[in-house]
mmCIF file of C-alpha atoms in Angstrom:
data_model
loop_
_atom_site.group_PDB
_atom_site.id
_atom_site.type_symbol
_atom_site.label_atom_id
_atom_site.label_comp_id
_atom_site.label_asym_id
_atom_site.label_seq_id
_atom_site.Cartn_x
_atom_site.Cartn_y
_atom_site.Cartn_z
ATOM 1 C CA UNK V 1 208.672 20.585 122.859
ATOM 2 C CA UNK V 2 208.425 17.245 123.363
ATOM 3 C CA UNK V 3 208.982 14.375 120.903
ATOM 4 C CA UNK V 4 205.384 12.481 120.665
ATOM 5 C CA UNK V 5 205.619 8.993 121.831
ATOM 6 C CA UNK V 6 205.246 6.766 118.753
ATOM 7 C CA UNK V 7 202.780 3.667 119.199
ATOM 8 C CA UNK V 8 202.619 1.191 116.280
ATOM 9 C CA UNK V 9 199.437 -1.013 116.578
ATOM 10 C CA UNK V 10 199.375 -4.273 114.910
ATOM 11 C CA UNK V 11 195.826 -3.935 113.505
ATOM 12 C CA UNK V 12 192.901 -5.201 111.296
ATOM 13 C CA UNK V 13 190.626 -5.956 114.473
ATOM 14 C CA UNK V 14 187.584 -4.014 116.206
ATOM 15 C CA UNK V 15 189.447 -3.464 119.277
ATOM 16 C CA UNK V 16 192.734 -2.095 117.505
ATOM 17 C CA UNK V 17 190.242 0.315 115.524
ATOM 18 C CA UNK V 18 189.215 1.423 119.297
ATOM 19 C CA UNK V 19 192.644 1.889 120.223
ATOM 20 C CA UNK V 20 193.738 4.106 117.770
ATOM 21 C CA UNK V 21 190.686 6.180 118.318
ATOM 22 C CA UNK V 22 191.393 6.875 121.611
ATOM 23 C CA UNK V 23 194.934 7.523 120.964
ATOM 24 C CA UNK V 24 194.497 9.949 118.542
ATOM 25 C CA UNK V 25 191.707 11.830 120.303
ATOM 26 C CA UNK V 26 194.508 12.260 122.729
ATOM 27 C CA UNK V 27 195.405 15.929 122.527
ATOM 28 C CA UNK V 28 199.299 15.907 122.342
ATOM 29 C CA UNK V 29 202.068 13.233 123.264
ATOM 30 C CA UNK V 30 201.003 10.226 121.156
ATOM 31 C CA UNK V 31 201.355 9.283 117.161
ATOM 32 C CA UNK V 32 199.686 6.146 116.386
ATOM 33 C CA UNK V 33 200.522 4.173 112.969
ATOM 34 C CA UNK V 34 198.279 1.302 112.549
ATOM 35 C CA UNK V 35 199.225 -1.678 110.279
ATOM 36 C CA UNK V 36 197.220 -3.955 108.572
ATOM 37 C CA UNK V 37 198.072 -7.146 106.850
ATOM 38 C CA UNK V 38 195.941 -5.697 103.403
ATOM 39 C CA UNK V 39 194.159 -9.307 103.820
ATOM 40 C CA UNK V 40 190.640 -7.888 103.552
ATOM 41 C CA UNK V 41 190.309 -5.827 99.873
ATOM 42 C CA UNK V 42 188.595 -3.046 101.351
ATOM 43 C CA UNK V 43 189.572 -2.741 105.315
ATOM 44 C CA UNK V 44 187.888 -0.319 107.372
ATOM 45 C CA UNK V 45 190.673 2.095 107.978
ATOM 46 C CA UNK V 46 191.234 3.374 111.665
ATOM 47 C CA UNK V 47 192.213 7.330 112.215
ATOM 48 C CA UNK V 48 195.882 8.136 112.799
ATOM 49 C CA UNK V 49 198.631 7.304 110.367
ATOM 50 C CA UNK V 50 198.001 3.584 108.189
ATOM 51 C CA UNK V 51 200.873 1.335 106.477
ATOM 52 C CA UNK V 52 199.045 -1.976 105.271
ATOM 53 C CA UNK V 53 201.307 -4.795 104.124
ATOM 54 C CA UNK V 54 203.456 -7.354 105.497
ATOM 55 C CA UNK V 55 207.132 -6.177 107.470
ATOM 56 C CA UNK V 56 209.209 -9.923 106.130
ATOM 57 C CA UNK V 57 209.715 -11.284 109.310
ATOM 58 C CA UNK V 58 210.406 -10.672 112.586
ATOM 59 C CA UNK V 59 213.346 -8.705 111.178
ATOM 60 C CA UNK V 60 211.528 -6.764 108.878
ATOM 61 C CA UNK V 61 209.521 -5.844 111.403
ATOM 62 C CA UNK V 62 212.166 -4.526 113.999
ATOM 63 C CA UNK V 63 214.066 -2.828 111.608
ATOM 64 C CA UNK V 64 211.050 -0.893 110.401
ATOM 65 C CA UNK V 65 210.358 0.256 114.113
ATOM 66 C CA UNK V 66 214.140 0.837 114.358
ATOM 67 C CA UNK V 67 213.837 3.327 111.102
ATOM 68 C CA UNK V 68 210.464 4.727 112.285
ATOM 69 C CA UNK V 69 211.445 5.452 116.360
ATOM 70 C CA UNK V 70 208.566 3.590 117.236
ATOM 71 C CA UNK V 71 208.921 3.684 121.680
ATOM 72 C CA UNK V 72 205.792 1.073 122.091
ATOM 73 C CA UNK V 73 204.469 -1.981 119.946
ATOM 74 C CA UNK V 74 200.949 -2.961 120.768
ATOM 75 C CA UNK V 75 199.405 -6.156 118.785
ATOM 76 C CA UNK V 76 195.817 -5.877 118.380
ATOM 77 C CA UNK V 77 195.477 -8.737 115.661
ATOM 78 C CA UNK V 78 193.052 -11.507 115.640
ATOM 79 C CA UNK V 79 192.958 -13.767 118.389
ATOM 80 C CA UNK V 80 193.993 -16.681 115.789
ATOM 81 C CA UNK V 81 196.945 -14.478 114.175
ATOM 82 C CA UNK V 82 199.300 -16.494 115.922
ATOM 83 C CA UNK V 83 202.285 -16.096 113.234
ATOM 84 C CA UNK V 84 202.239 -12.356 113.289
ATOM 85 C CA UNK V 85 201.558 -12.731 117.157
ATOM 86 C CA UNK V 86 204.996 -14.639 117.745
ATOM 87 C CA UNK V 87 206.765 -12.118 115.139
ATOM 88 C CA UNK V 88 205.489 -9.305 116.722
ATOM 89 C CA UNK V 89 207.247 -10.792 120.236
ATOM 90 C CA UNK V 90 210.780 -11.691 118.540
ATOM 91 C CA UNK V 91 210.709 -8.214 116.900
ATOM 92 C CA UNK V 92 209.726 -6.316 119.889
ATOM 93 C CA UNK V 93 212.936 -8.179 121.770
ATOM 94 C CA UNK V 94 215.256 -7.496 119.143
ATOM 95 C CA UNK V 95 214.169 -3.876 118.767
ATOM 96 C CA UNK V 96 214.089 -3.393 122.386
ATOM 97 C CA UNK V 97 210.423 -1.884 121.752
ATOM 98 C CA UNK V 98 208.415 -2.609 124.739
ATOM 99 C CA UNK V 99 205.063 -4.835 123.885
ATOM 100 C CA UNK V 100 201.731 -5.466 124.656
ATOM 101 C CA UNK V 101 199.073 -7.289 123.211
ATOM 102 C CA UNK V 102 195.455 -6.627 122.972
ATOM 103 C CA UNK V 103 193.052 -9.965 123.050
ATOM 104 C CA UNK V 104 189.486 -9.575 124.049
ATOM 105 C CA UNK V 105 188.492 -12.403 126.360
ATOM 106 C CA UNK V 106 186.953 -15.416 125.268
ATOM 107 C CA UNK V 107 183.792 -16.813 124.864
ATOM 108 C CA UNK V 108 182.129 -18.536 127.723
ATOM 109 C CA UNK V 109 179.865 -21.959 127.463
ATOM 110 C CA UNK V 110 176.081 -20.918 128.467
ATOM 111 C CA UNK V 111 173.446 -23.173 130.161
ATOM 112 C CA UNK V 112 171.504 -24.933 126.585
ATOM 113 C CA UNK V 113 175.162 -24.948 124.877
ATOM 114 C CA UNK V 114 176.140 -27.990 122.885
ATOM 115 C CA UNK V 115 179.855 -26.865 122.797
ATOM 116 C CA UNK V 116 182.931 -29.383 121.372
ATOM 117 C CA UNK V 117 185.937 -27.968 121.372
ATOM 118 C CA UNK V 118 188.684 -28.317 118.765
ATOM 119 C CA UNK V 119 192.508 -27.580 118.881
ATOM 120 C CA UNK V 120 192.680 -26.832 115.608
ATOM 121 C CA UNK V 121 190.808 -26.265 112.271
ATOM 122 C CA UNK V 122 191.582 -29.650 111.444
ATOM 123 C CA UNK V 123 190.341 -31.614 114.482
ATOM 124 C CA UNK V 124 187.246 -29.268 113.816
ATOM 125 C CA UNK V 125 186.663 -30.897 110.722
ATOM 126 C CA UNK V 126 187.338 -34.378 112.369
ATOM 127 C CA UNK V 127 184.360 -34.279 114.610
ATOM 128 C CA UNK V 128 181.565 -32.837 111.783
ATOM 129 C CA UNK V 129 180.720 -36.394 110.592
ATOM 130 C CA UNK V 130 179.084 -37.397 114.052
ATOM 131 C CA UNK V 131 177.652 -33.913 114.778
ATOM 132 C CA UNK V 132 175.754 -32.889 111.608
ATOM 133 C CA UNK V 133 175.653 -33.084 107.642
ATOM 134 C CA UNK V 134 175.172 -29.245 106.741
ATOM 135 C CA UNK V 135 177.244 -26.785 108.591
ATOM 136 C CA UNK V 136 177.856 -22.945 109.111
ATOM 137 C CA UNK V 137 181.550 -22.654 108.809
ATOM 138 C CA UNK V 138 182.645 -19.125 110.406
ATOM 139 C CA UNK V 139 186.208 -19.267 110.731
ATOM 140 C CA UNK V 140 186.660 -16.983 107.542
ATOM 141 C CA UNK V 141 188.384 -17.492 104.331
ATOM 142 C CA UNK V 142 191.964 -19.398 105.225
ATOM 143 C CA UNK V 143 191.983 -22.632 106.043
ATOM 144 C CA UNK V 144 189.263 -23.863 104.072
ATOM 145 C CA UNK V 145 191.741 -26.487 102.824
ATOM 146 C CA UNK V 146 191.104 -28.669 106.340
ATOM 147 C CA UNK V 147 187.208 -28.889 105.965
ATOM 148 C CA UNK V 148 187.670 -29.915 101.516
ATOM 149 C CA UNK V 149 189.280 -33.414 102.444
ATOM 150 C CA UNK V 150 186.934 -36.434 100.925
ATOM 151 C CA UNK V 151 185.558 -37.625 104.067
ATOM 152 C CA UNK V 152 183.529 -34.659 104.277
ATOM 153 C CA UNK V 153 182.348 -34.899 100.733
ATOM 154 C CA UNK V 154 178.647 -36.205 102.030
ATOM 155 C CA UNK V 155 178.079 -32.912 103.941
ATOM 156 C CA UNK V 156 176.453 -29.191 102.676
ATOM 157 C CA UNK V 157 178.675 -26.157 103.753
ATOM 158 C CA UNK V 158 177.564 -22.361 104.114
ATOM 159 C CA UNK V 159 181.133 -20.787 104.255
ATOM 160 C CA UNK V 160 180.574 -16.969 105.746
ATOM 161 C CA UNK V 161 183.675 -14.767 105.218
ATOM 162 C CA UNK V 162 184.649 -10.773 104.173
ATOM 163 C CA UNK V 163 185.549 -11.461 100.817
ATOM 164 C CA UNK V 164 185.561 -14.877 98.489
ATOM 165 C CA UNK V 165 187.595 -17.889 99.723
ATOM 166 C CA UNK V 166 189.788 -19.278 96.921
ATOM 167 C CA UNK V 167 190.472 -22.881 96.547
ATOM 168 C CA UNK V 168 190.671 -25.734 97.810
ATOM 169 C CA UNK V 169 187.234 -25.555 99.754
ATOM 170 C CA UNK V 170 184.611 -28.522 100.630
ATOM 171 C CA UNK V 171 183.417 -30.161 97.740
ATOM 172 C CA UNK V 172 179.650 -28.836 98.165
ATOM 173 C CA UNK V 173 179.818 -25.469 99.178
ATOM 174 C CA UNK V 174 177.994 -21.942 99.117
ATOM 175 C CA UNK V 175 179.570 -18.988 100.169
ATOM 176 C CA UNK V 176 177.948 -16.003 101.973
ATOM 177 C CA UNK V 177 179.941 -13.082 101.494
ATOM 178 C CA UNK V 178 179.186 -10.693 104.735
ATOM 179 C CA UNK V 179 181.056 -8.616 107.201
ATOM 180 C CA UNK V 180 179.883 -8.294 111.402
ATOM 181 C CA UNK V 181 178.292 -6.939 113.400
ATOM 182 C CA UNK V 182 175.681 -9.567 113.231
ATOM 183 C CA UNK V 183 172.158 -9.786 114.762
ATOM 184 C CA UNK V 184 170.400 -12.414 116.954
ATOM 185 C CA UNK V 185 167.816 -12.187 113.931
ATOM 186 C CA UNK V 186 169.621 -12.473 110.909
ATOM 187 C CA UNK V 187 171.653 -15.454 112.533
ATOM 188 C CA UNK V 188 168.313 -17.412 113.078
ATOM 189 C CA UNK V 189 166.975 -16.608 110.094
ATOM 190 C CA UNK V 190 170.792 -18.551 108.088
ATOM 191 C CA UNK V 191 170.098 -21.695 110.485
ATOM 192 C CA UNK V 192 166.364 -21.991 109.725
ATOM 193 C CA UNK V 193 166.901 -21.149 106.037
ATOM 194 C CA UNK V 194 169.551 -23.419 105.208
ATOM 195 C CA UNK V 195 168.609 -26.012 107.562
ATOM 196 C CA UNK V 196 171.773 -25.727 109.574
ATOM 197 C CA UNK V 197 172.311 -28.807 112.017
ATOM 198 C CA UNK V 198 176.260 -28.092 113.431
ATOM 199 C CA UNK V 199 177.978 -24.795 113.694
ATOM 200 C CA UNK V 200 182.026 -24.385 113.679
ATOM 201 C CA UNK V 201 183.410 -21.003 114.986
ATOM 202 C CA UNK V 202 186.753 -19.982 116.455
ATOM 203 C CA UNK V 203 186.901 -18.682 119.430
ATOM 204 C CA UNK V 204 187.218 -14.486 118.574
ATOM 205 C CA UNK V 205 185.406 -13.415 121.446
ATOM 206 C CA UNK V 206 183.583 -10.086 121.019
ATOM 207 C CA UNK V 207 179.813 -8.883 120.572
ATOM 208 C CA UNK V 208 180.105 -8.723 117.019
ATOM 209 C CA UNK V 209 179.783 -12.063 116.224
ATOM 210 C CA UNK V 210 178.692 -13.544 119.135
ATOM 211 C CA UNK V 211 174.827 -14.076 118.453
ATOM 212 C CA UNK V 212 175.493 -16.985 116.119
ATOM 213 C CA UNK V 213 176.093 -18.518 119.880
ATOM 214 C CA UNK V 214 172.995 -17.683 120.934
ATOM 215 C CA UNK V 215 171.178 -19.027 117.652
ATOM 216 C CA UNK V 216 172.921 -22.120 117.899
ATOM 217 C CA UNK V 217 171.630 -22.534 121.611
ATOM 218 C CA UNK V 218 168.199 -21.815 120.626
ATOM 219 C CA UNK V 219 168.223 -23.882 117.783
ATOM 220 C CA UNK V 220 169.545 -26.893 120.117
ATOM 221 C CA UNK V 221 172.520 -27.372 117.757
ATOM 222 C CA UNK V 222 176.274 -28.737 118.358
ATOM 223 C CA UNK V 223 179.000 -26.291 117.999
ATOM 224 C CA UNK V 224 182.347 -26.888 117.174
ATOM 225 C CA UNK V 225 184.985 -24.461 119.179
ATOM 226 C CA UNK V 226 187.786 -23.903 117.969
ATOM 227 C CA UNK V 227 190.224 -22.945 120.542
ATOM 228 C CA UNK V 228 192.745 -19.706 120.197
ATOM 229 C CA UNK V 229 196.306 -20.283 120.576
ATOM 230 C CA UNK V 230 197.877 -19.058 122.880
ATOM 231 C CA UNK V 231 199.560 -15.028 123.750
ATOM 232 C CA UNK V 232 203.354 -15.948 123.459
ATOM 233 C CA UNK V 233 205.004 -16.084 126.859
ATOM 234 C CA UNK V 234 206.091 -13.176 128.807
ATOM 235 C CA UNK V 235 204.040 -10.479 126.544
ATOM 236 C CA UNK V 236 201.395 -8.967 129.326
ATOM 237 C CA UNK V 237 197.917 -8.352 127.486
ATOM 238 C CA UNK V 238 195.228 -6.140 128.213
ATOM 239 C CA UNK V 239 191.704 -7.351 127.509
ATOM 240 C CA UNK V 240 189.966 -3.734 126.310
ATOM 241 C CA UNK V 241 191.594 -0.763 124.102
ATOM 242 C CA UNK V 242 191.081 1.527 127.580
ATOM 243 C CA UNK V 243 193.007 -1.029 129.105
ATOM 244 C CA UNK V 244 195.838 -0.714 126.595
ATOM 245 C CA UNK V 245 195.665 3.267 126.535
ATOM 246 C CA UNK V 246 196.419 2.739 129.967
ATOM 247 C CA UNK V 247 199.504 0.823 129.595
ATOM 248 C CA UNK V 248 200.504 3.452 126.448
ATOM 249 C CA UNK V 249 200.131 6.481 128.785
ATOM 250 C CA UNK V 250 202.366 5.050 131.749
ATOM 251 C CA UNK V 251 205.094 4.328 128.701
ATOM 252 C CA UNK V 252 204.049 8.163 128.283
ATOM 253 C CA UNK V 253 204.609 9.522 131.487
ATOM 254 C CA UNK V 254 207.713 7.553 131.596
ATOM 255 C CA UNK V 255 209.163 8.901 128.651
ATOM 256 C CA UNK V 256 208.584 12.157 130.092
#
């Protein structure tokens, strides 16, 4: 009989979730162990097999797909998880585990958009002053340290994340704890409510979080971009879990 081909997905994302569905609906060749980073206190857990905590390091991480005979590494993070991204791409090579990653495609500007883009969370925060004084911050609960600095003391934040930020945040804040998908609605109802004037997002991508866009463009307000680093070199990427249960069943057929 032959030995299932073992697929570890880098999770905590929408798509990854996807990915091990299809996997697992698969009826034979394929085990699928999902990993999340245990960041969010009460994850939405995908089906297959589920280890949630960090690996140390790149090496961690290669000898834990050494121990576990893991034949395919697929990273299906956020879009912004650029640490784990670049681990994930050092372990892979030192492991000799062949990788992909998983990235739905980025937003795209529309005609009404008032888009700036930023290269970081910081250079996000630089631009607020000239674009608006109270401000839907979306980019979730880390990095709330570059938007708490005393220049930006004069302006009113709604912070929107899974669970609670800790400190340091902006000195006048009020947090909205709430999890996507998100309507057209509900996002026009935050802006008109709290009298938003600039929006700052990162650039995920996706439908699940996308009609803040369209609020924002109805509302004729600025947004603030910030811009997703970038996949690191060499690792091919597929834009859609189908596309990556594509790549998993050619490693599949090869293994057969």
């Amino acid at each position: 009989m032959m030995t299932p081909v073992h697929v570890l997905v880098l999770g905590g994302t929408t798509e990854a979730r996807r990915l091990a569905e299809h996997l697992v609906a698969r009826d034979s060749g394929v085990r699928v162990t999902t990993s999340l980073a245990g960041r969010v206190a009460a994850p939405r857990l995908p089906p297959g097999e589920v280890r949630v905590g960090g690996f140390g390091g790149p090496e961690g991480l290669a000898a834990w797909m050494r121990e576990h005979d893991v034949d395919a590494l697929i990273d299906a993070t956020h879009p912004f998880a650029a640490t784990m991204s670049r681990n994930a791409a050092e372990a892979a090579a030192q492991a000799h585990v062949p990788l992909l990653a998983l990235r739905r495609p980025g937003w795209a500007a529309q005609d009404g958009d008032r888009w700036h883009s930023a290269g970081s969370l910081a250079a996000a925060a630089e631009l607020l002053p000239a674009l608006g004084e109270r401000v839907f911050l979306t980019t979730g609960r880390m990095g709330l340290a570059a938007f708490a600095g005393a220049a930006l003391d004069d302006l009113w934040f709604l912070v929107r994340s899974v669970d609670a930020p800790e400190p340091p945040c902006p000195a006048r804040t009020e947090v909205l704890l709430d999890r996507g998908p998100f309507t057209l609605e509900g996002e026009r109802e935050i802006i008109r409510r709290h009298h938003i004037d600039v929006l700052v997002t990162k650039d995920s991508g996706g439908d699940a979080t996308a009609p803040k866009l369209a609020a924002a463009r109805e509302a004729g307000i600025p947004v603030v971009v910030v811009r997703r680093p970038p996949v690191p070199e060499g690792v091919p990427v597929a834009h859609t879990p189908e596309e990556a249960v594509e790549w998993v069943v050619r490693r599949l057929h090869a293994s057969g």
